[in-house]
mmCIF file of C-alpha atoms and ligand atoms in Angstrom:
data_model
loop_
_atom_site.group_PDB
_atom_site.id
_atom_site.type_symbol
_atom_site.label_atom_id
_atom_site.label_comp_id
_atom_site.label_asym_id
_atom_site.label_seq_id
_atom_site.Cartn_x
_atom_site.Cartn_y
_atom_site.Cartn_z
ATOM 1 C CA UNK A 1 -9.816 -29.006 1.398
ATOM 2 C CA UNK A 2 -9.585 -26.178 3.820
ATOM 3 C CA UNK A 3 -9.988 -22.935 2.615
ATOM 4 C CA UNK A 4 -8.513 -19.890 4.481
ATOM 5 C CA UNK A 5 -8.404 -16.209 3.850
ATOM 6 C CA UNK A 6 -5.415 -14.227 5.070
ATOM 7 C CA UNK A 7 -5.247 -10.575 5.401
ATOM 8 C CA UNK A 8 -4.298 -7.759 7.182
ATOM 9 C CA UNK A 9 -3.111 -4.406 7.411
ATOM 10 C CA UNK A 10 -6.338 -2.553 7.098
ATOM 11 C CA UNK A 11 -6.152 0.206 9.375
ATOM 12 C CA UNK A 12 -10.286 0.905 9.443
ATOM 13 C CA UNK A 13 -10.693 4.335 11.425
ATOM 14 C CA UNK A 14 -7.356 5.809 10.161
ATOM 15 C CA UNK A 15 -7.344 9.382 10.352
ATOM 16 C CA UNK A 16 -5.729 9.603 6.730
ATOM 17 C CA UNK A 17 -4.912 13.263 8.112
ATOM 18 C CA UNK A 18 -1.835 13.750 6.051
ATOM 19 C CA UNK A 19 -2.549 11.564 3.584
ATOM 20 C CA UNK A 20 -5.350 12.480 1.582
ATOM 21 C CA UNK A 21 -7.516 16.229 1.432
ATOM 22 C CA UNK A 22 -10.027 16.169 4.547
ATOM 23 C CA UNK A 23 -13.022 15.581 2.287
ATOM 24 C CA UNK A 24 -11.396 12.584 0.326
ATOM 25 C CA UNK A 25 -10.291 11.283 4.215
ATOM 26 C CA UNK A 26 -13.393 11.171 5.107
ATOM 27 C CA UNK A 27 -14.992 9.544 2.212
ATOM 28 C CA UNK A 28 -11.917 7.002 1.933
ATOM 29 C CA UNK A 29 -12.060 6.379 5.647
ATOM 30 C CA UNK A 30 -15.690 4.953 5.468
ATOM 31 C CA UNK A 31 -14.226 2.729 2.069
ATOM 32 C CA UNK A 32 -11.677 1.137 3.681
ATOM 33 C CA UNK A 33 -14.865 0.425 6.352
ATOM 34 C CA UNK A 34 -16.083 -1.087 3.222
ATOM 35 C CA UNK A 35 -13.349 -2.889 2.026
ATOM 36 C CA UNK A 36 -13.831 -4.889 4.839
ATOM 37 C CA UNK A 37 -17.395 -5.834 4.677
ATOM 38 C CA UNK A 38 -16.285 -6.663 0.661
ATOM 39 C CA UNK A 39 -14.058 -9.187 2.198
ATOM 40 C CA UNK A 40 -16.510 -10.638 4.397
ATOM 41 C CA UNK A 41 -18.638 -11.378 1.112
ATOM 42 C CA UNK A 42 -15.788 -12.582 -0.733
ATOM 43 C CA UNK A 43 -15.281 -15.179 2.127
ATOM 44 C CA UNK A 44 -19.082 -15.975 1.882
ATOM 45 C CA UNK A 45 -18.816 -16.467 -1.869
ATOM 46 C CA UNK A 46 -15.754 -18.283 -2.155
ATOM 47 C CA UNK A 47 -17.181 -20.336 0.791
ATOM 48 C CA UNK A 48 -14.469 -20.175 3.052
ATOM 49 C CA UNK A 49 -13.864 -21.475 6.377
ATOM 50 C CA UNK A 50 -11.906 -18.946 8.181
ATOM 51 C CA UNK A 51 -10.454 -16.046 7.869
ATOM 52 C CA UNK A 52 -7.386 -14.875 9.644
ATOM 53 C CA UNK A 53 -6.511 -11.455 10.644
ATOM 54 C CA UNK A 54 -3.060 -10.724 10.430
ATOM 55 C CA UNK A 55 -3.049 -7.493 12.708
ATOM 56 C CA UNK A 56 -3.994 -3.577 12.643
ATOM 57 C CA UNK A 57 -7.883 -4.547 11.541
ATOM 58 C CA UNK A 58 -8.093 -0.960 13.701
ATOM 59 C CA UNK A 59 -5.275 2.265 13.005
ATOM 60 C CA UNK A 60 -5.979 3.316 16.503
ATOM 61 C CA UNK A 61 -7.052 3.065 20.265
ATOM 62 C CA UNK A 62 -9.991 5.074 19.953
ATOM 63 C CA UNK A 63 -12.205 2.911 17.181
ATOM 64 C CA UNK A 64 -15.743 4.809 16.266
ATOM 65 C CA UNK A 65 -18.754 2.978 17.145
ATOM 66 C CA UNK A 66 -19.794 2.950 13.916
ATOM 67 C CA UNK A 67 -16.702 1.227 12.098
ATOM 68 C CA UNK A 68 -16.838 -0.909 15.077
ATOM 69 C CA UNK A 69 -20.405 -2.267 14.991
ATOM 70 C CA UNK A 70 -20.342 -2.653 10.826
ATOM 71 C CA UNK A 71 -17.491 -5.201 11.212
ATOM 72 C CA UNK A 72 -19.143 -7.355 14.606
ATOM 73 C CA UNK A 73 -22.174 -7.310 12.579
ATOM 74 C CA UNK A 74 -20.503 -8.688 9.640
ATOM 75 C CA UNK A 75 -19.116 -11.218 11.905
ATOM 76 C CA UNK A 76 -22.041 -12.246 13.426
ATOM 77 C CA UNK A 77 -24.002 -12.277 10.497
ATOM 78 C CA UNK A 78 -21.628 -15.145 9.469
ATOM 79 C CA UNK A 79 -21.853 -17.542 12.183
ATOM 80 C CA UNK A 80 -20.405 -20.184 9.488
ATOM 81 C CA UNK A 81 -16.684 -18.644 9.062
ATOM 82 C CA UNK A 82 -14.148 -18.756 12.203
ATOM 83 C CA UNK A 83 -12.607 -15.298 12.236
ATOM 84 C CA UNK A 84 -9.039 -15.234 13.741
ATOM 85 C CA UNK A 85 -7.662 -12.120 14.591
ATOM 86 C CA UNK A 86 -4.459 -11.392 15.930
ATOM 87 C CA UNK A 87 -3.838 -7.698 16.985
ATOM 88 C CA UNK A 88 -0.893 -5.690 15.407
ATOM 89 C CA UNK A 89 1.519 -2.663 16.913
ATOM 90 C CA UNK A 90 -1.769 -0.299 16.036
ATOM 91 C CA UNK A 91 -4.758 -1.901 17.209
ATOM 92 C CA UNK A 92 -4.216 -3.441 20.789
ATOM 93 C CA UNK A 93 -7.116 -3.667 22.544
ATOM 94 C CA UNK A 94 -8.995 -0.996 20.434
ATOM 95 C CA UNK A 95 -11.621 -3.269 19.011
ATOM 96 C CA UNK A 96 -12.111 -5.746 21.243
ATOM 97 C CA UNK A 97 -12.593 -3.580 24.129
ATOM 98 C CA UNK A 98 -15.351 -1.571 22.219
ATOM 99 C CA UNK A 99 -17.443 -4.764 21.948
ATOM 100 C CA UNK A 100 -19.675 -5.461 24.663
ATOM 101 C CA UNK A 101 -19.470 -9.374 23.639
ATOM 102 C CA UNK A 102 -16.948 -11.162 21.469
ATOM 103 C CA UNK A 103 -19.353 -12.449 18.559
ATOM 104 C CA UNK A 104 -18.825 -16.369 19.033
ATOM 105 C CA UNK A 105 -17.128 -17.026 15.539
ATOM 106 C CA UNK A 106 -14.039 -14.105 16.949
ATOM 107 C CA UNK A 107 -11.294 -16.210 18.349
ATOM 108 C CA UNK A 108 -8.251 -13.802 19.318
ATOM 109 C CA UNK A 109 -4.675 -14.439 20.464
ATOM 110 C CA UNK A 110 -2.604 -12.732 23.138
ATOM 111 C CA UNK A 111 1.153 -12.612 23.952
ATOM 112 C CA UNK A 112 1.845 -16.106 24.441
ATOM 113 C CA UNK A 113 1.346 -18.974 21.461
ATOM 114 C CA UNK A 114 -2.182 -20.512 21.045
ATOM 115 C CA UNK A 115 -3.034 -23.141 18.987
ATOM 116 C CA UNK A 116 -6.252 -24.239 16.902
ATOM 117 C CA UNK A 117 -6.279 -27.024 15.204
ATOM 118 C CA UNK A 118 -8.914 -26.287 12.115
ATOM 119 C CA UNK A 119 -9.090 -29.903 10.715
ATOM 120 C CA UNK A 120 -7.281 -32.925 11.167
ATOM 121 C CA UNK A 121 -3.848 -32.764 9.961
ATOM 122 C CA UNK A 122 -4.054 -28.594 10.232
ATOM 123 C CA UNK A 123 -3.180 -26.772 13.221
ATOM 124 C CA UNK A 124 -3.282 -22.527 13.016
ATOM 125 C CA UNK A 125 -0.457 -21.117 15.809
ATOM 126 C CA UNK A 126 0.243 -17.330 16.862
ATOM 127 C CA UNK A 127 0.917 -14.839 19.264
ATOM 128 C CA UNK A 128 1.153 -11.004 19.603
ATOM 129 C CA UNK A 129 4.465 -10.064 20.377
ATOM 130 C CA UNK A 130 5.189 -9.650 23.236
ATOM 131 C CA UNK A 131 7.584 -6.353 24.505
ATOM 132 C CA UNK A 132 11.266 -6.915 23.761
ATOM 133 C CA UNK A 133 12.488 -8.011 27.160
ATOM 134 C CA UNK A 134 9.615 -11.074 26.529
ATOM 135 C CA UNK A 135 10.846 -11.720 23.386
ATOM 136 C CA UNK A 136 14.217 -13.985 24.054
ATOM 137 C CA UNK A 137 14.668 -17.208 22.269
ATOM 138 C CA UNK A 138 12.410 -18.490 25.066
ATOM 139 C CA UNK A 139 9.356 -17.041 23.259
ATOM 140 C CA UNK A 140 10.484 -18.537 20.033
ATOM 141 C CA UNK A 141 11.559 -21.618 21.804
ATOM 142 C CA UNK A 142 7.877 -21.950 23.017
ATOM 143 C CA UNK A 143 6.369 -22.699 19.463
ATOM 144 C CA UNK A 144 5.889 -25.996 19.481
ATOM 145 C CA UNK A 145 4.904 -27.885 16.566
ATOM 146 C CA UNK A 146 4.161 -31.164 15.187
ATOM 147 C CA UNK A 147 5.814 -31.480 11.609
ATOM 148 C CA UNK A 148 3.182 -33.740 10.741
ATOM 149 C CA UNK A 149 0.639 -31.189 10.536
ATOM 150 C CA UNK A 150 0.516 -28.644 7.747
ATOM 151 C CA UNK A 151 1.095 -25.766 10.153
ATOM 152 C CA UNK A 152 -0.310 -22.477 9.777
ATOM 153 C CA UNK A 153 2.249 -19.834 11.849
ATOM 154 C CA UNK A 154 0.369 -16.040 12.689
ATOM 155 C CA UNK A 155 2.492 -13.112 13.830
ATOM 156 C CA UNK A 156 2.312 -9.555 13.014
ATOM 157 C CA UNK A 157 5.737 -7.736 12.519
ATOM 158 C CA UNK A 158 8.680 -7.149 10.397
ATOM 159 C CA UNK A 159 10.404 -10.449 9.520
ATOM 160 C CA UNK A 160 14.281 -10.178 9.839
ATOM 161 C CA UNK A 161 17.561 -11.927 9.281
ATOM 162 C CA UNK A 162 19.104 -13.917 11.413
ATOM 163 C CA UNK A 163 18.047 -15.550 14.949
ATOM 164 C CA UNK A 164 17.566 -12.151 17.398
ATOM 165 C CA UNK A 165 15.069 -9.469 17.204
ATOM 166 C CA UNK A 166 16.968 -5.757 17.453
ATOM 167 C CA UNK A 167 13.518 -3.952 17.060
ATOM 168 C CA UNK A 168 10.163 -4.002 18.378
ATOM 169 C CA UNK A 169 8.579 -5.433 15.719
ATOM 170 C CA UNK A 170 11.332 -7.411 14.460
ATOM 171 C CA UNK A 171 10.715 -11.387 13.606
ATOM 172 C CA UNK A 172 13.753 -13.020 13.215
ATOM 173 C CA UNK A 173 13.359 -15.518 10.258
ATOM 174 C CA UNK A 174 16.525 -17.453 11.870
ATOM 175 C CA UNK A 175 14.799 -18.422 15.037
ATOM 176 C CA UNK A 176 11.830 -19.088 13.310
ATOM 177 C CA UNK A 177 13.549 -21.598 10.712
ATOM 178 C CA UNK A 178 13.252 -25.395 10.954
ATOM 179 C CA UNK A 179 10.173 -25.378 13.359
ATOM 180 C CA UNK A 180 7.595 -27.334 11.211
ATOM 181 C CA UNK A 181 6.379 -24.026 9.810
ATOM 182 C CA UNK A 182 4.575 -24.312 6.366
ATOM 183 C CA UNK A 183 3.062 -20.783 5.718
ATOM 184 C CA UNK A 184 4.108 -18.214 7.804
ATOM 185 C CA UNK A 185 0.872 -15.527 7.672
ATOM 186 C CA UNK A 186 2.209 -12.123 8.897
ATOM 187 C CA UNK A 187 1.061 -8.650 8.946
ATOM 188 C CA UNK A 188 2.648 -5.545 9.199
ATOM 189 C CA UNK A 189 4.329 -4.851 5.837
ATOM 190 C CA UNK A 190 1.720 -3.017 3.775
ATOM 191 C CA UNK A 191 2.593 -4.364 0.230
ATOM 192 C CA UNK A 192 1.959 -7.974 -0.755
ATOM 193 C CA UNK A 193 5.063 -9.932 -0.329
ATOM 194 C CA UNK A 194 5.772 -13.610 -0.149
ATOM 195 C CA UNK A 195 9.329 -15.534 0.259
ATOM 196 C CA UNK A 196 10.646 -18.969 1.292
ATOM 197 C CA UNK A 197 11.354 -19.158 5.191
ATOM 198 C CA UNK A 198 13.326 -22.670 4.802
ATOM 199 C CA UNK A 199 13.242 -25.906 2.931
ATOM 200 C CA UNK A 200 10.098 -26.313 4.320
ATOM 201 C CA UNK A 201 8.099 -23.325 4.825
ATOM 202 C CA UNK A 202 6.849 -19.933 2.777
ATOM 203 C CA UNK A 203 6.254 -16.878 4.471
ATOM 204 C CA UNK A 204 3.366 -13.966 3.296
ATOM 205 C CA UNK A 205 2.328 -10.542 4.015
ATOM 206 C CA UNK A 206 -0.988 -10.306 2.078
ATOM 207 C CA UNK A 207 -0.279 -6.304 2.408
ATOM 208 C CA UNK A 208 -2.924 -3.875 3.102
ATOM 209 C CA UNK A 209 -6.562 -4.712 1.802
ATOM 210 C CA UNK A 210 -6.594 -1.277 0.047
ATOM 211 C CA UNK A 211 -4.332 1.695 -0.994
ATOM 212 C CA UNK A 212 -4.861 4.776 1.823
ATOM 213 C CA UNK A 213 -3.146 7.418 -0.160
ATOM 214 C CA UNK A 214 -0.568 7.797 -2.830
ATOM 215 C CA UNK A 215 2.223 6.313 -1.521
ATOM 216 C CA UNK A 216 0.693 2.555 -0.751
ATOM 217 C CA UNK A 217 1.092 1.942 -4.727
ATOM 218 C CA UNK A 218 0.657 -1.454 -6.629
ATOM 219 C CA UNK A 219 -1.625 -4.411 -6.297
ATOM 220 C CA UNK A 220 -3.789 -4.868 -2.970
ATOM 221 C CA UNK A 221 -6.412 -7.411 -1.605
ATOM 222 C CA UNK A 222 -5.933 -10.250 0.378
ATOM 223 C CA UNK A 223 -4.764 -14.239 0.349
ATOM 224 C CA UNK A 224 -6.610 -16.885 -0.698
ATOM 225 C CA UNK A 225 -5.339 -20.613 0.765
ATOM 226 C CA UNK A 226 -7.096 -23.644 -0.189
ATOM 227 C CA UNK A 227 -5.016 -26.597 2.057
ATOM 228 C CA UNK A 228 -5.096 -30.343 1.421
ATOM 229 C CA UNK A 229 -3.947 -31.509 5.234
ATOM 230 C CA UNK A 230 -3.445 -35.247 3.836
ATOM 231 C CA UNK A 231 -0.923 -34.064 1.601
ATOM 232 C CA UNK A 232 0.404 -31.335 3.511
ATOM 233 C CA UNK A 233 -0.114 -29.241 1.007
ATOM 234 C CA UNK A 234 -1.463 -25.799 -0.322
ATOM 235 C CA UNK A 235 -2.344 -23.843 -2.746
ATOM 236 C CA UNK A 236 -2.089 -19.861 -2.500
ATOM 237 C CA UNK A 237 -3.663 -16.980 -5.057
ATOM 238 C CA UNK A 238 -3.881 -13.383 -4.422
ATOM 239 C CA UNK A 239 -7.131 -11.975 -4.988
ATOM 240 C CA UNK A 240 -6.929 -8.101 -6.081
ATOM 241 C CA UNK A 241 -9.353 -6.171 -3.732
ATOM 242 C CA UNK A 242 -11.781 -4.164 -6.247
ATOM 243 C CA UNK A 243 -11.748 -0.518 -4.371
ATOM 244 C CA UNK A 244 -9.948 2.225 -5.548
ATOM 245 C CA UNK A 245 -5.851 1.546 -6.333
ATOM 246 C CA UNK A 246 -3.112 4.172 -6.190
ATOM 247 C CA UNK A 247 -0.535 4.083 -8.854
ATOM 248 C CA UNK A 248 2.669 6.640 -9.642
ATOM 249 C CA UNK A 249 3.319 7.118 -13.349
ATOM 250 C CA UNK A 250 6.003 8.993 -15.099
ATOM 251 C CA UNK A 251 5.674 10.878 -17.983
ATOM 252 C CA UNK A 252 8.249 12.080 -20.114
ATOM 253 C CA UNK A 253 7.764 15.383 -21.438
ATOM 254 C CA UNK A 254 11.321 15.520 -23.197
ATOM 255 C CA UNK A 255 10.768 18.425 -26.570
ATOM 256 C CA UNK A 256 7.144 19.066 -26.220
ATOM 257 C CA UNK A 257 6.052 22.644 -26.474
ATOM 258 C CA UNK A 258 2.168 22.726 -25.525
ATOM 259 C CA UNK A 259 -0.545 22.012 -23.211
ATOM 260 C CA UNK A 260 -2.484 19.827 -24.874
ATOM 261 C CA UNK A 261 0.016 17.565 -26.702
ATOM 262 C CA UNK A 262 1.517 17.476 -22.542
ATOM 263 C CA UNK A 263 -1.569 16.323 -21.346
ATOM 264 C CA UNK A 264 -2.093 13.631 -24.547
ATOM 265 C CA UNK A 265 1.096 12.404 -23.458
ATOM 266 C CA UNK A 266 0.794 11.947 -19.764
ATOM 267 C CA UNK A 267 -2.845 10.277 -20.661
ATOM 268 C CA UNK A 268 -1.292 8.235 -22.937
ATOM 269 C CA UNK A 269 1.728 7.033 -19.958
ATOM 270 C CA UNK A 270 -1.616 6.886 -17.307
ATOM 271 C CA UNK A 271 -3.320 4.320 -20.020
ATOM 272 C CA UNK A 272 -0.277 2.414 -20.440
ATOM 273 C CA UNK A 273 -0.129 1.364 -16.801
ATOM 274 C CA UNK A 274 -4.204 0.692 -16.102
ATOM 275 C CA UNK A 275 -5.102 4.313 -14.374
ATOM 276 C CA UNK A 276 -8.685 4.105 -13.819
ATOM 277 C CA UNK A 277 -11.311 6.737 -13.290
ATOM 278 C CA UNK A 278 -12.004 5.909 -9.523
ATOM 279 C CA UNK A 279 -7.918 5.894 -8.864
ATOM 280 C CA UNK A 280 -5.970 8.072 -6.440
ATOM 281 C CA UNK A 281 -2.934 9.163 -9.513
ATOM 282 C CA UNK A 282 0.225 10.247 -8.896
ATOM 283 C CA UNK A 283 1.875 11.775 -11.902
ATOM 284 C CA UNK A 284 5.643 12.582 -12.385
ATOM 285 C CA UNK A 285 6.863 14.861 -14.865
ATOM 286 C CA UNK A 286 10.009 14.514 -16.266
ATOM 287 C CA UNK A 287 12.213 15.762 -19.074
ATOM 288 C CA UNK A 288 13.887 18.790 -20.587
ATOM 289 C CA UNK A 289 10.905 21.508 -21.969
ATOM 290 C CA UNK A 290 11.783 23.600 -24.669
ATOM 291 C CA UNK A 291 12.818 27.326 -22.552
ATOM 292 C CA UNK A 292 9.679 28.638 -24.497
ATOM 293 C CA UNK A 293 7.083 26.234 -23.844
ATOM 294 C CA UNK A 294 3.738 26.828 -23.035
ATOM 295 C CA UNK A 295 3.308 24.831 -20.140
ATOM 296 C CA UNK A 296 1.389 25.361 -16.689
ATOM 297 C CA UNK A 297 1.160 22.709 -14.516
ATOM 298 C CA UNK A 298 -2.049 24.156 -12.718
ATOM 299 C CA UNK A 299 -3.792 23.746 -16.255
ATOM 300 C CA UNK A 300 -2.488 19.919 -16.022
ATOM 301 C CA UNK A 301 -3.800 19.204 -13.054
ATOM 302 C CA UNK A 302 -7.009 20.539 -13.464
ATOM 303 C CA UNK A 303 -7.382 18.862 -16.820
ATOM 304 C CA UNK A 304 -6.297 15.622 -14.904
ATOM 305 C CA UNK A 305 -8.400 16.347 -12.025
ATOM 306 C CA UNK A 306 -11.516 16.024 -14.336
ATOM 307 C CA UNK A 307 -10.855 12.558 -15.763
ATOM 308 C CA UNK A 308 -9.601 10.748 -11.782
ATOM 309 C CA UNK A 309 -11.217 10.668 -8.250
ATOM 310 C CA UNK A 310 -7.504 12.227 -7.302
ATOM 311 C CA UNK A 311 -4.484 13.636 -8.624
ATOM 312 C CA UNK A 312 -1.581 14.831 -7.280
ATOM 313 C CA UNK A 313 1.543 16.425 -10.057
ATOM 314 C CA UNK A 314 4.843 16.167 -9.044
ATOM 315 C CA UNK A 315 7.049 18.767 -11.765
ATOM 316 C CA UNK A 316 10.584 17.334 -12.359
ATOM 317 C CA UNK A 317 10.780 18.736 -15.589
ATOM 318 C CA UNK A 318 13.767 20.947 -16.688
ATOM 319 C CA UNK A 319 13.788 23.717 -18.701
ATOM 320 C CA UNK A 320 16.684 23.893 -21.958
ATOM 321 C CA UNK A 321 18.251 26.698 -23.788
ATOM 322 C CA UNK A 322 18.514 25.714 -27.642
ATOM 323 C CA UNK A 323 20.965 28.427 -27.923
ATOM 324 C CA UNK A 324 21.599 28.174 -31.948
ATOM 325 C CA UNK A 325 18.517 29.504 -32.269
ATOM 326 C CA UNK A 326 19.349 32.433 -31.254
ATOM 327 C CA UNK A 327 22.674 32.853 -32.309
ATOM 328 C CA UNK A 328 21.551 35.546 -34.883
ATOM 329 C CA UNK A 329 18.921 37.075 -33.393
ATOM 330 C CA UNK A 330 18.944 40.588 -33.281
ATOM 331 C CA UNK A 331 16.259 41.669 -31.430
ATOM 332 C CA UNK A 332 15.594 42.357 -27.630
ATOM 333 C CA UNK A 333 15.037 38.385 -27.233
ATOM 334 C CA UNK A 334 18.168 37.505 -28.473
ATOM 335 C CA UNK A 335 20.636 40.173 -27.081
ATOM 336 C CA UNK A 336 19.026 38.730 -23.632
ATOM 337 C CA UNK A 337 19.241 35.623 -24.320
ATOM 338 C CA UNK A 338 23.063 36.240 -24.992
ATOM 339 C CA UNK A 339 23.675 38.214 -21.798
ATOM 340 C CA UNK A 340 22.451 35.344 -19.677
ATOM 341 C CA UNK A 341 24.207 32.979 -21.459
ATOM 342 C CA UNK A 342 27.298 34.927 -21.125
ATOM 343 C CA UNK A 343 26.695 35.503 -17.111
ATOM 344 C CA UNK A 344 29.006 32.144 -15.554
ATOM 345 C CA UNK A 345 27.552 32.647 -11.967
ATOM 346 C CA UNK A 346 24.364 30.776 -12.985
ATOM 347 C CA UNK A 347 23.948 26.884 -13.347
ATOM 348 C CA UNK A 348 22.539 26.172 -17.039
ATOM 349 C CA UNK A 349 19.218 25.228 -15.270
ATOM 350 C CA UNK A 350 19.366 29.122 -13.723
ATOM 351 C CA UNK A 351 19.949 30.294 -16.823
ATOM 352 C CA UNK A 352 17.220 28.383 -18.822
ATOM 353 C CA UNK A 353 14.671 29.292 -15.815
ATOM 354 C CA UNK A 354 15.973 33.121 -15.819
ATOM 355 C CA UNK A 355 15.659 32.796 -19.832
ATOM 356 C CA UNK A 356 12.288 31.765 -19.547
ATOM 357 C CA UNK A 357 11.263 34.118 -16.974
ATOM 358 C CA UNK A 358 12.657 37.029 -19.135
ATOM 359 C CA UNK A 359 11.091 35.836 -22.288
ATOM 360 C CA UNK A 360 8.123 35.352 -20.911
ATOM 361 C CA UNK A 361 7.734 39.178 -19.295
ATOM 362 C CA UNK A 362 8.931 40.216 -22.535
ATOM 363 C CA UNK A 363 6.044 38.836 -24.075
ATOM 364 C CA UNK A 364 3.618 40.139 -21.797
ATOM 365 C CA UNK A 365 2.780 36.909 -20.726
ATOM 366 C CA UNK A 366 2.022 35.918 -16.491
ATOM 367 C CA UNK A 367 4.932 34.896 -15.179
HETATM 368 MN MN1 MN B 401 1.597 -2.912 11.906
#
């Protein structure tokens, strides 16, 4: 049994300018430093023999020496694992030229197809893709392999229909069907996403090894494949990386009329779907409020701000006019309440946020 991590996608020395507060950039930026090293011991533990690389181990040309010396020493300081690394559309050149030696166990690609075989019966193949003009069937034509292997296929783009690549970074599944390929290891996409590539083959993006910011939502970590070469055969599991996840959650505000039973039920939606203290939360309000609510999002978010590393609000609610309520009122509230009713150059969301607005001043309350 040959076991094989796959990963990729983790972007050490991004900026994260953008993407997360400067402070929280800065802190997350030395994590996903981190996140790596994790790896490194979950390879140790689970005793695995190599660990492949699927591209973008670096965000950008200019790598600090300090990201860059944590992962050669990891490396090196594991002599015993064979680390494959094949460079993606964001790290050419960036890590390996900041090295003043390749550590030993580092075995990188370039633009045309190597090949390793890693046991009898188990050959590893891949290439960095090339620039478009290089990228005719020829290229494709040039992977070579023996279908009695169990063959291991790295790239690092975006896999596509049919047999021609129209992008840069395009793979086209169609010229890459048929080969001999059993598990297609690619990098690029930053979700975890597997699919079949023919009758033979699978193909995987492991996705990155952690969330940066909000918007890289759901599960992340890295692949796990244990391969029998006699029987051509393997088994895959996704192991969840244990850093910090960043999750979007919806709450549905529909009728409620305070603060606090707001924030029991947005706590209560944040439960439901595993929101953990150390989690970067993204929470969506929805639902029609009650024109006379008491409801401040700044309250929310500071309330939520105290219970998760970081929050970000998103207010989609609506505000609604019960207008039988005030069908008989006589007083100030509900002659105005009338009037803007009555005025048929407003929306009814205008006229819900003007009734609000007015009620509000009326009571002497901040608007
Ligand atoms: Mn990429």
């Amino acid at each position: 049994m040959y076991r094989l991590i796959h990963c990729a996608d983790l972007h050490l020395d991004s900026s994260l300018r953008g993407i997360l507060p400067p402070r929280e950039a800065a802190v997350r930026r030395q994590e996903l430093t981190a996140a790596f090293l994790s790896l490194v011991d979950s390879a140790v533990s689970l005793e695995a023999d190599a660990v492949l690389i699927a591209g973008d181990l670096f965000d950008t040309e200019r790598v600090s020496a300090a990201a860059a010396s944590a992962v050669s020493a990891a490396l090196r300081d594991h002599p015993e694992i064979l680390f494959f690394y094949l460079q993606g559309n964001h790290d050419q050149g960036s890590f390996t030229g900041s090295l003043e030696e390749i550590p030993d166990n580092l075995v990188l690609f370039d633009h045309s197809f190597r090949r390793f075989r890693l046991a009898p019966g188990l050959v590893l193949t891949g290439a960095e893709l090339p620039p478009p003009p290089g990228r005719e069937e020829a290229f494709w034509d040039s992977l070579v392999l023996d279908p009695s292997d169990y063959n291991i296929v790295a790239l690092h783009g975006q896999l596509v229909k049919g047999r021609t690549a129209s992008g840069p970074l395009h793979i086209p599944a169609g010229a890459l069907s048929g080969r001999g390929i059993d598990y297609l290891a690619l990098g690029h996409i930053h979700s975890h996403r597997a699919g079949r590539l023919d009758a033979r083959g699978i193909w995987c993006y492991p996705g990155c090894l952690e969330a940066r910011g909000f918007d890289e939502t759901g599960r992340h970590g890295f692949v796990v494949l244990d391969i029998d070469p006699d029987l051509r055969k393997a088994e895959r599991r996704f192991a969840e990386s244990g850093g910090r996840r960043a999750l979007e959650v919806s709450s549905d505000l529909t009728g409620l009329t305070d603060s606090a039973s707001m924030e029991r039920a947005i706590r209560e939606s944040l439960d439901r779907e595993g929101a953990r203290p150390e989690d970067l939360v993204h929470v969506v309000l929805e639902g029609d409020l009650p024109y006379d609510c008491e409801m401040s999002p700044d309250l929310l978010r500071a309330r939520l701000s105290s219970l998760y590393y970081l929050v970000r609000l998103t207010d989609r609610t609506r505000f609604a006019v019960d207008y039988s309520r005030s069908a008989g009122d006589p007083s100030l509230r509900g002659e105005f309440i009338r009037l803007v009713r009555a005025d048929d150059s407003l929306t009814e969301e205008e006229k819900a946020a003007v009734i609000r607005c007015g009620i509000l001043a009326l009571e002497g309350e901040e608007v």
